[in-house]
mmCIF file of C-alpha atoms in Angstrom:
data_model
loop_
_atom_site.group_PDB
_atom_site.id
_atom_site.type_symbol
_atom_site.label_atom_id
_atom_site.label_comp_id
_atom_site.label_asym_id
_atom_site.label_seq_id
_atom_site.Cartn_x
_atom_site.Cartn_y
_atom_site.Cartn_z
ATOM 1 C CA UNK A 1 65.251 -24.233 18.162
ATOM 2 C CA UNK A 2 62.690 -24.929 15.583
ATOM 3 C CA UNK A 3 61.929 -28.358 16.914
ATOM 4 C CA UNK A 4 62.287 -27.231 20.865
ATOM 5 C CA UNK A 5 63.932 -31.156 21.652
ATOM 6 C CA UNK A 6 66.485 -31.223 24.264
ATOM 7 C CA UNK A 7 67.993 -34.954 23.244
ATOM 8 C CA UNK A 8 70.180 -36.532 26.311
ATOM 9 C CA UNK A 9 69.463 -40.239 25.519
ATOM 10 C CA UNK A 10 71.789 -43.194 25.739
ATOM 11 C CA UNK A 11 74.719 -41.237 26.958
ATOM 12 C CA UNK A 12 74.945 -43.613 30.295
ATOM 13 C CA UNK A 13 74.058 -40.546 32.686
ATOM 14 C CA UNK A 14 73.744 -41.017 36.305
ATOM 15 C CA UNK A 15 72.172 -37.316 36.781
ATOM 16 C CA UNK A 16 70.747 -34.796 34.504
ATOM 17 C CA UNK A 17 73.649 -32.184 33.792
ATOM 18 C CA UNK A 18 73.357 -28.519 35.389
ATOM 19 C CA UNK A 19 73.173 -27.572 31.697
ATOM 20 C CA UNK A 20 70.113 -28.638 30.923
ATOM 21 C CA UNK A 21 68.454 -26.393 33.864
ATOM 22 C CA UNK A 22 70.073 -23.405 32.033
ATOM 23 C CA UNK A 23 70.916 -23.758 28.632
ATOM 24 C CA UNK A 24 72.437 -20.256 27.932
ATOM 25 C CA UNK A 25 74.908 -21.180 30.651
ATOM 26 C CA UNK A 26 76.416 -23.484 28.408
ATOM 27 C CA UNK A 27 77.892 -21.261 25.957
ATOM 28 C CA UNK A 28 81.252 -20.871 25.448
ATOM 29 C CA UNK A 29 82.823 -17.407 26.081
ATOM 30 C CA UNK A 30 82.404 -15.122 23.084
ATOM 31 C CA UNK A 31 79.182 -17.142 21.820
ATOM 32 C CA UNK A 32 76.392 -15.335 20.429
ATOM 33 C CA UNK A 33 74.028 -16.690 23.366
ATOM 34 C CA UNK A 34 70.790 -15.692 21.057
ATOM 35 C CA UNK A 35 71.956 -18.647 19.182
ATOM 36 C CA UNK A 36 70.948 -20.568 22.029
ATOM 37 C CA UNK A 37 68.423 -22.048 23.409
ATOM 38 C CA UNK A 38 66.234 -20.944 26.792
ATOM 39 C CA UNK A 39 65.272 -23.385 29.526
ATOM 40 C CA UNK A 40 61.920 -21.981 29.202
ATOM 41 C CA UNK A 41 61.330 -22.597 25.145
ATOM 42 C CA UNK A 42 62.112 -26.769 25.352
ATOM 43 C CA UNK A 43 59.108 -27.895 24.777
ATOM 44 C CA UNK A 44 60.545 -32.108 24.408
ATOM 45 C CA UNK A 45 62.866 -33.705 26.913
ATOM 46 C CA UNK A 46 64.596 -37.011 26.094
ATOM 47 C CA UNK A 47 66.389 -38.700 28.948
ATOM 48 C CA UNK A 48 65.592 -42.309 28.162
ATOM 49 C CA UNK A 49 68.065 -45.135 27.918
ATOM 50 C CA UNK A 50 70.889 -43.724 30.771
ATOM 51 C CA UNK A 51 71.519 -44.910 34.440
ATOM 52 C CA UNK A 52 69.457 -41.826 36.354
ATOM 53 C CA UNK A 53 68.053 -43.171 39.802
ATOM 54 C CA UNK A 54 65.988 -40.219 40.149
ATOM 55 C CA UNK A 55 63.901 -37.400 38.597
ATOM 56 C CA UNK A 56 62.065 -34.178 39.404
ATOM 57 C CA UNK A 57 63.262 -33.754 43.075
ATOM 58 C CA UNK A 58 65.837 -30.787 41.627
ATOM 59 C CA UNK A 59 63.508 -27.588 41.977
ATOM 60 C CA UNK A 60 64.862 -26.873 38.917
ATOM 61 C CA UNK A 61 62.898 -29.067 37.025
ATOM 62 C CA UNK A 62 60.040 -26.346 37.420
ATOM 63 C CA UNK A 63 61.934 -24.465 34.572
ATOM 64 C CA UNK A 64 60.784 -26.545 32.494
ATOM 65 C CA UNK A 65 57.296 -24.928 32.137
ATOM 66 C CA UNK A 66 56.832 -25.237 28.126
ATOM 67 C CA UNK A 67 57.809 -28.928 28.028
ATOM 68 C CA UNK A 68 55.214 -31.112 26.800
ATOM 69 C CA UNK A 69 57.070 -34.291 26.131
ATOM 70 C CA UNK A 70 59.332 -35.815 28.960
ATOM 71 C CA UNK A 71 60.879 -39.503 28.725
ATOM 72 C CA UNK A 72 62.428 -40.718 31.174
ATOM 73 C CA UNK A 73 62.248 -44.647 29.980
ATOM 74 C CA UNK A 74 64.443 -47.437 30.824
ATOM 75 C CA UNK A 75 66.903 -45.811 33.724
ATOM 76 C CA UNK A 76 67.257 -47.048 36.607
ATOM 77 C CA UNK A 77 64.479 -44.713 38.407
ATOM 78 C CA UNK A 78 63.492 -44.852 42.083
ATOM 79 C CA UNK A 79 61.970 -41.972 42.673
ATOM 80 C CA UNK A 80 59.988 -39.595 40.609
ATOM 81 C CA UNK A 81 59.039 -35.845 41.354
ATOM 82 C CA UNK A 82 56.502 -34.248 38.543
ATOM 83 C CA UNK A 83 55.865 -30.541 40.113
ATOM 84 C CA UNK A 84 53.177 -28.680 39.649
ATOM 85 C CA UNK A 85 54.841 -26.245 36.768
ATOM 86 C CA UNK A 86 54.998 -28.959 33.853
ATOM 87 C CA UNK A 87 51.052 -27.684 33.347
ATOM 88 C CA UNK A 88 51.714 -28.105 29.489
ATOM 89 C CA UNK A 89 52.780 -31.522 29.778
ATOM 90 C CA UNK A 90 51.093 -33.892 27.437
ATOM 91 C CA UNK A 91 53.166 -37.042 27.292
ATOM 92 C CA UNK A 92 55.023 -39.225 30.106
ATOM 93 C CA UNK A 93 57.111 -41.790 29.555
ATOM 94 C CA UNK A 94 58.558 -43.621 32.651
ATOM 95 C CA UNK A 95 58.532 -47.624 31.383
ATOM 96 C CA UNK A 96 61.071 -49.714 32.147
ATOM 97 C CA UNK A 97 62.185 -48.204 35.726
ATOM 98 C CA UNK A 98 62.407 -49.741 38.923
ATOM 99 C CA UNK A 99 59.346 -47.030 40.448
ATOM 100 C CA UNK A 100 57.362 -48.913 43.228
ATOM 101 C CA UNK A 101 54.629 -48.670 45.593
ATOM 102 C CA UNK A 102 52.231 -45.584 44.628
ATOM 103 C CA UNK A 103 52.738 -43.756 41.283
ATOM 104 C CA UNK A 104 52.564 -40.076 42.354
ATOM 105 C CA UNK A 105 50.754 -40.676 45.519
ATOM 106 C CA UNK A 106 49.437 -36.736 45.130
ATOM 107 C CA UNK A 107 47.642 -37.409 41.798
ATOM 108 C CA UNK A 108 47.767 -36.904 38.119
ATOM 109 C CA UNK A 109 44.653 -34.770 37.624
ATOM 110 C CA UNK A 110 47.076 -31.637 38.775
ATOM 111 C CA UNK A 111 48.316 -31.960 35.277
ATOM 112 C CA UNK A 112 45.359 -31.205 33.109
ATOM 113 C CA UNK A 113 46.710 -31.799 29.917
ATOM 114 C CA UNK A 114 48.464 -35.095 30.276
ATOM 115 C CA UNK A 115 47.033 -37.334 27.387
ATOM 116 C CA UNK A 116 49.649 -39.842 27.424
ATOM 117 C CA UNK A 117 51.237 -41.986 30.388
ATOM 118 C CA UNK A 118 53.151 -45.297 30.257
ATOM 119 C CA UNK A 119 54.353 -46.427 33.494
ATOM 120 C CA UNK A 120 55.172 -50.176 31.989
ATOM 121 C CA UNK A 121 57.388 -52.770 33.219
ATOM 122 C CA UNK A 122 57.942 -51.164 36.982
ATOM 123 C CA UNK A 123 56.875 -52.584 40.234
ATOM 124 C CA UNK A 124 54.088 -50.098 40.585
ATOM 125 C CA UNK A 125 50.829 -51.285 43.060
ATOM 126 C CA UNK A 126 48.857 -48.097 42.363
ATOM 127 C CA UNK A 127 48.631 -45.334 40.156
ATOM 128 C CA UNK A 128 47.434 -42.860 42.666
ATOM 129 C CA UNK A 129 44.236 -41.581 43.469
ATOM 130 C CA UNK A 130 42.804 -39.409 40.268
ATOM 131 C CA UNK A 131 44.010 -39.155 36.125
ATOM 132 C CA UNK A 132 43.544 -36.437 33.657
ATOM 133 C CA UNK A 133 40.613 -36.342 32.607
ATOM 134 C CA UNK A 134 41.999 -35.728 29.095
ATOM 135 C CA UNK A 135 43.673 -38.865 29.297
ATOM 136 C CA UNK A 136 44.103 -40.736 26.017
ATOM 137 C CA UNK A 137 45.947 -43.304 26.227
ATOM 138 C CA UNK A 138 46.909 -45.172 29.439
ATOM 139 C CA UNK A 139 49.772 -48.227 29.581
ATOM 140 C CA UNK A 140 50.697 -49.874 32.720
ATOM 141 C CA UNK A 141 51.493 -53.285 31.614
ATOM 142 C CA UNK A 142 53.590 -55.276 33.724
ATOM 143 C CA UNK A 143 53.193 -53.619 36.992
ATOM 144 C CA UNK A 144 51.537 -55.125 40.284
ATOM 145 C CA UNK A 145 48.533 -52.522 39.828
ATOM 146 C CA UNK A 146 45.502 -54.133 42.180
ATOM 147 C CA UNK A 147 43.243 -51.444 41.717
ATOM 148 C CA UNK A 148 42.584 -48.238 39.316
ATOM 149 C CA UNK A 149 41.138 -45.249 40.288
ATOM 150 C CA UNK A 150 37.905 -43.952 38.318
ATOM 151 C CA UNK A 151 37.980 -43.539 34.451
ATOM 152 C CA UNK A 152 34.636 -42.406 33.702
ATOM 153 C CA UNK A 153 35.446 -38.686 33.443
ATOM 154 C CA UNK A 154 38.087 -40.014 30.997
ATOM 155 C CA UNK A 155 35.632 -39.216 28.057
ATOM 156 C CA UNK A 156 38.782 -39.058 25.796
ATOM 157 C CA UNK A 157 40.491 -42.400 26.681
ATOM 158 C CA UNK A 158 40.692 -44.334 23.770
ATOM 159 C CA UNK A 159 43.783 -47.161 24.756
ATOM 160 C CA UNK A 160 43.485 -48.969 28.085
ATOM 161 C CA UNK A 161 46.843 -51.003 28.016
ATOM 162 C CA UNK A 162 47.428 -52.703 32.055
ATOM 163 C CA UNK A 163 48.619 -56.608 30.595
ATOM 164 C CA UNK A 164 50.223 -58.549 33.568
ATOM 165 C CA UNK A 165 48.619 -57.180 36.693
ATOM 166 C CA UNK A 166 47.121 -57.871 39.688
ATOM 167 C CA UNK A 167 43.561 -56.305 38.921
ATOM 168 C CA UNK A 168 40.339 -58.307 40.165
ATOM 169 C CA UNK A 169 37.894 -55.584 39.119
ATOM 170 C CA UNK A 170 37.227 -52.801 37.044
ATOM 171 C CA UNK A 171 36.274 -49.118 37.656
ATOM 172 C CA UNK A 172 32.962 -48.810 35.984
ATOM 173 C CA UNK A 173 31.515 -47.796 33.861
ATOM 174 C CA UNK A 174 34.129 -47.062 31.635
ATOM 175 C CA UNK A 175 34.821 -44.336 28.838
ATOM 176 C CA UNK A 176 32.355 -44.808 25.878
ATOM 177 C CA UNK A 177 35.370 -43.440 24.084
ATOM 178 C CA UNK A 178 37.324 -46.999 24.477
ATOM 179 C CA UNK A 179 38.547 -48.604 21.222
ATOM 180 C CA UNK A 180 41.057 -51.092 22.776
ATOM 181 C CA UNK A 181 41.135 -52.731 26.126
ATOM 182 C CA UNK A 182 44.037 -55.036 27.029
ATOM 183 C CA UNK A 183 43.518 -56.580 30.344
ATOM 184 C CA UNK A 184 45.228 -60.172 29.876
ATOM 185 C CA UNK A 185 46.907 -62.268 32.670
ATOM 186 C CA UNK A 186 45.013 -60.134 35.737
ATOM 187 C CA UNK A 187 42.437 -61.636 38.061
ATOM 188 C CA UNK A 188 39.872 -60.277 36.654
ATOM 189 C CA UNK A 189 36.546 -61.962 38.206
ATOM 190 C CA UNK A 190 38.074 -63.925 41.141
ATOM 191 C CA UNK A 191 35.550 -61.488 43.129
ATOM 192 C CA UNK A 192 32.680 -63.877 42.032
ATOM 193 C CA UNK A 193 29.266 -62.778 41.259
ATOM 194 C CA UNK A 194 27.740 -60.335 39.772
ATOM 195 C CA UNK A 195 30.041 -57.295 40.682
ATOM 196 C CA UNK A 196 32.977 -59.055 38.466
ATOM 197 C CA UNK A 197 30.797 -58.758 34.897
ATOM 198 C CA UNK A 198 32.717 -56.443 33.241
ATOM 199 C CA UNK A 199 29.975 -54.121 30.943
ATOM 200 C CA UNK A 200 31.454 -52.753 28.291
ATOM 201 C CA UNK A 201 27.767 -52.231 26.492
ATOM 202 C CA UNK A 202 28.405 -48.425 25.969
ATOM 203 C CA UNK A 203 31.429 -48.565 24.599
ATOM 204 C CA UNK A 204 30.520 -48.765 20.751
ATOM 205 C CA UNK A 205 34.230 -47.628 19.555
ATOM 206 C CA UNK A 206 36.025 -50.610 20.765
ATOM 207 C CA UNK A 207 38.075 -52.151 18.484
ATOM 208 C CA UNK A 208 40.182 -54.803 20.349
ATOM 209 C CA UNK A 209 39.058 -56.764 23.607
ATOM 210 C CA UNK A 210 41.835 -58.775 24.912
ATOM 211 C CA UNK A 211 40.977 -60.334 28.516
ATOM 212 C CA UNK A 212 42.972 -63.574 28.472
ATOM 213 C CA UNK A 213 44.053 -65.253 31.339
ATOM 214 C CA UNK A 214 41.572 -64.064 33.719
ATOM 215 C CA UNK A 215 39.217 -65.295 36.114
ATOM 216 C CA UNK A 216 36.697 -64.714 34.359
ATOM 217 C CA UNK A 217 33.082 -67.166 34.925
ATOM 218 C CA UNK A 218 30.895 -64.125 32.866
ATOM 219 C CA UNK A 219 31.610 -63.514 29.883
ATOM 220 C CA UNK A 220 31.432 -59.773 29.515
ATOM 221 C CA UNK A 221 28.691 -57.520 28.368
ATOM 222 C CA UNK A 222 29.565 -56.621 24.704
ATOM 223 C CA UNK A 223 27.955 -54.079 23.036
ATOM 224 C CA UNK A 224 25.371 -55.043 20.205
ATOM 225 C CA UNK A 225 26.901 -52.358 17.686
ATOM 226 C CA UNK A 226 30.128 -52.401 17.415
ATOM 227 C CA UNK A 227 31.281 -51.719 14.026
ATOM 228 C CA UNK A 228 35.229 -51.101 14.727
ATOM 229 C CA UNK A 229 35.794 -54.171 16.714
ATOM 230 C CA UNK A 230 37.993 -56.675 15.081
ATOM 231 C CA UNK A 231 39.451 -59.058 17.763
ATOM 232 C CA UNK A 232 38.168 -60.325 21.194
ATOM 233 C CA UNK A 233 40.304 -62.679 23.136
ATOM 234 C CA UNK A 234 38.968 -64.496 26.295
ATOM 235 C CA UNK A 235 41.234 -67.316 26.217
ATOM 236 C CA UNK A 236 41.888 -69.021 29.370
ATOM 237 C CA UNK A 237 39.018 -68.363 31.918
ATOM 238 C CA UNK A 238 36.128 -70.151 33.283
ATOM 239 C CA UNK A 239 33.286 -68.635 30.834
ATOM 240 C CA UNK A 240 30.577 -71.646 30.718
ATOM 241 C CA UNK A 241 27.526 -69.463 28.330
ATOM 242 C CA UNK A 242 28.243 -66.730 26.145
ATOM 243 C CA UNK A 243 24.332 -66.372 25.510
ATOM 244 C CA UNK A 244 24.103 -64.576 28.618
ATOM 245 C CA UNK A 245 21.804 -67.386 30.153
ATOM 246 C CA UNK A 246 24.210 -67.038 33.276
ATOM 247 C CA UNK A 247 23.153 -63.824 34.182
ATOM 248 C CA UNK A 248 26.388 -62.648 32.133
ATOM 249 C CA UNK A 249 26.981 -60.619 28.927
ATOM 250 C CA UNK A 250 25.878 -62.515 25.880
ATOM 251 C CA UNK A 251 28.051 -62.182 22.688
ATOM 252 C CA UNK A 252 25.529 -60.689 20.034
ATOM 253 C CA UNK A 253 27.515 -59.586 17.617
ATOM 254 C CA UNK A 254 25.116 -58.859 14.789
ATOM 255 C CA UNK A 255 26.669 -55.091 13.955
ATOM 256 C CA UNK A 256 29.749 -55.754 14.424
ATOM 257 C CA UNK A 257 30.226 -56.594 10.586
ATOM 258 C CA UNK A 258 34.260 -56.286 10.764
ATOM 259 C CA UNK A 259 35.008 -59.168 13.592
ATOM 260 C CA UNK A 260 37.783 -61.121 11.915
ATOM 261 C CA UNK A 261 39.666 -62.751 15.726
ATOM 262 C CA UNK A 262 37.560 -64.492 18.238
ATOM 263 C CA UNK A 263 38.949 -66.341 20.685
ATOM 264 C CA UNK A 264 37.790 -68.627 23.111
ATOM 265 C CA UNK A 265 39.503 -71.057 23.773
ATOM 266 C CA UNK A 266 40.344 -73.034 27.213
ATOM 267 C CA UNK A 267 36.956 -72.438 28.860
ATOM 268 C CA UNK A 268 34.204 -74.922 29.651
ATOM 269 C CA UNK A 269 31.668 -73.396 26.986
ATOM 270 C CA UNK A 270 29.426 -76.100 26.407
ATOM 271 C CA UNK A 271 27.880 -74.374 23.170
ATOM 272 C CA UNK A 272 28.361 -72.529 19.715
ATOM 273 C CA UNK A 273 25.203 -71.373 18.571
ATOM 274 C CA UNK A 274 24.074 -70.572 14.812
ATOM 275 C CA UNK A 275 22.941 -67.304 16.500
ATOM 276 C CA UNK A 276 26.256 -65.900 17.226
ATOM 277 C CA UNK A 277 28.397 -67.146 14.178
ATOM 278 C CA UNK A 278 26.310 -66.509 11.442
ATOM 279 C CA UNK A 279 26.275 -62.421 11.484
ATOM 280 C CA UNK A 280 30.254 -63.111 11.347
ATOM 281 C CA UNK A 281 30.943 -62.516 7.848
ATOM 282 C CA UNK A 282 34.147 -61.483 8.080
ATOM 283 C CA UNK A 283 35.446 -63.959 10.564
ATOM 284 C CA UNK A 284 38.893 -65.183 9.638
ATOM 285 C CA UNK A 285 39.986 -67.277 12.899
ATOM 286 C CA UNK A 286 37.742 -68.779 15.372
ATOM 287 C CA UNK A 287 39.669 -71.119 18.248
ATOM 288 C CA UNK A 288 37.258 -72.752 20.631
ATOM 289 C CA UNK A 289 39.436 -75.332 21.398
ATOM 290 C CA UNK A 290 39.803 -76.985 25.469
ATOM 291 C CA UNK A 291 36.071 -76.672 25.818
ATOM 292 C CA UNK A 292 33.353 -78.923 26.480
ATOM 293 C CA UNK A 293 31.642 -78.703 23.016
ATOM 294 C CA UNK A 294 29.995 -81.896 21.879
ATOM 295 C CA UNK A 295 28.592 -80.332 18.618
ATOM 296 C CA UNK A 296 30.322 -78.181 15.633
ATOM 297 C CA UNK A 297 27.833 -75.774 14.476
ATOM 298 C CA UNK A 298 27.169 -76.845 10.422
ATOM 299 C CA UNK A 299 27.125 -73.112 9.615
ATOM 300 C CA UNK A 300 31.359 -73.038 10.152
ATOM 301 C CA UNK A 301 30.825 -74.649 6.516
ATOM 302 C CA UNK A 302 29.728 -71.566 5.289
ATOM 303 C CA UNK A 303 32.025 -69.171 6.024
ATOM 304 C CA UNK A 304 33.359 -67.859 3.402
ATOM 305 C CA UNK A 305 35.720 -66.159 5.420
ATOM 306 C CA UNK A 306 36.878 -68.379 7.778
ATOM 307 C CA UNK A 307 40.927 -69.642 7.353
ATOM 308 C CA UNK A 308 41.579 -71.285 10.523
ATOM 309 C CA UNK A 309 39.130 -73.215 12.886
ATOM 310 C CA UNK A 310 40.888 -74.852 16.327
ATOM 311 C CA UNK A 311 38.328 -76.993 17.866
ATOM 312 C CA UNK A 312 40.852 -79.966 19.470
ATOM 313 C CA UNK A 313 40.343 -80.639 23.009
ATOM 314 C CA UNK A 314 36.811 -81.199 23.223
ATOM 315 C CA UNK A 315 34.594 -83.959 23.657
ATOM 316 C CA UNK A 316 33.180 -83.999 20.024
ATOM 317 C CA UNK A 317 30.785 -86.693 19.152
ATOM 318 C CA UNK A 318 31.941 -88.212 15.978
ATOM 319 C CA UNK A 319 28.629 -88.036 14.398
ATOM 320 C CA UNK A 320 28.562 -84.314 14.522
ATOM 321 C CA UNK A 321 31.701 -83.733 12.566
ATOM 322 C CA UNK A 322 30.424 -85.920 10.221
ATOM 323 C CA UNK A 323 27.154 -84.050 10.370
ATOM 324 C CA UNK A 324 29.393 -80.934 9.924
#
């Protein structure tokens, strides 16, 4: 009672039990029923890890007014009902399903307080027309998402998780509340021009940038202070300047003192300036390898820092790693 869970997980069930709609029900004859629990006072619902092809469609699941926490991760889910009485909900957990098409084609924004949402690993195209604005953290990896709908009132949103996708743009602007943005293997930037630069320029909390395996021919707009960001990753795209001569973002990096991960490899960057490597002090691992460098920069000699340099795969002139 003290912790309000309701704990059904891993017990191979094809459909909730009529118990868990009304808990008193359950007891025994004789049973001091003020032992037990009320529908209403569950505020954390575990069904994840059974066989359930469905959810929410009983009208019953409007009992569950108090819950905050529901899981419903790795079933066998088709369908998926969330009615309009789970207003205290702040967590959703529906990865590893087989949902498809349009993730609750009437909207999220009905639930006010939803903070957290992973829909990973369906075969989800869309995650409906509006989120919570106090959305927090957001995971939809490994979905066939093509489009999301608008973030910016999303001033909380800290974790933008949507890996293995079908995006080719971005709803901008986004959150200045971001701190990490995993975006890898989308199509990010097979628009073309300038309405696929992704600007992330406001976004000063960012901690993590991971955008490999794009489409990517601008690099994106980074912002100039950055202080928590630690890793960027645009490995695999077709980024030719990163100093913004392109009409893209240009990686100036010289507050963002704690960069330790940059990488940017399998491009057709043609430079490394002196510019953007020497305000990385803390720089640990730099690959820039399957690029079209010709010269190392002789300033990689003085980072202190620095453990692991990857520059094969480019057209280095010998003289210049002597030089180096």
């Amino acid at each position: 009672r003290q912790k309000g869970l309701l704990n059904l997980s891993g017990l191979q069930l094809v459909s909730i039990p009529a118990g868990a709609f009304d808990l008193i029900s359950t007891c025994e004859e004789g049973e001091i029923q003020l032992q037990m629990f009320s529908t209403e006072e569950l505020t954390r619902l575990d069904f994840s890890y059974n066989e359930l092809t469905e959810a929410g469609d009983d009208s019953r699941f409007e009992r569950f007014t108090a819950c905050a926490s529901l899981r419903l991760s790795h079933n066998a889910l088709r369908s998926l009902v969330l009615p309009d009485a789970l207003q205290a909900l702040t967590e959703l957990d529906v990865s590893h399903n087989g949902l498809t098409g349009v993730f609750v084609a009437g909207g999220l924004a009905r639930l006010p307080t939803l903070t957290d949402l992973s829909v990973a690993h369906n075969r989800l195209t869309s995650l409906g027309p509006d989120l919570p604005a106090a959305m927090e953290k957001l995971n939809f990896a490994h979905n066939a998402v093509a489009e999301l709908p608008p973030l910016a009132h999303c001033k909380r949103l800290r974790e933008l998780l949507g890996e293995h996708n079908q995006l080719g743009a971005l709803p901008l602007p986004l959150p200045a509340s971001l701190a990490v943005l995993q975006l890898s293997r989308n199509k990010l930037g097979s628009g073309g021009g300038k309405s696929s630069l992704i600007d992330l320029s406001a976004c000063s909390q960012l901690e993590r940038v991971e955008l490999a395996d794009n489409a990517l021919v601008l690099c994106p707009l980074l912002p100039a202070d950055a202080p928590k960001l630690t890793r960027i990753v645009l490995s695999a795209n077709r980024i030719r300047h990163i100093d913004g001569t392109d009409g893209g973002g240009k990686i100036a990096l010289s507050f963002t003192p704690n960069l330790s991960e940059l990488f940017l490899d399998h491009n057709a960057i043609s430079e490394l300036s002196e510019a953007l490597l020497l305000p990385l002090t803390s720089l640990t691992s730099l690959d820039a390898s399957f690029n079209v460098l010709a010269d190392v920069p002789h300033v990689l000699g003085y980072m202190k820092s620095l453990r692991r340099l990857v520059l094969e795969g480019n057209p280095i002139r010998p003289s210049a790693l002597a030089h180096s």
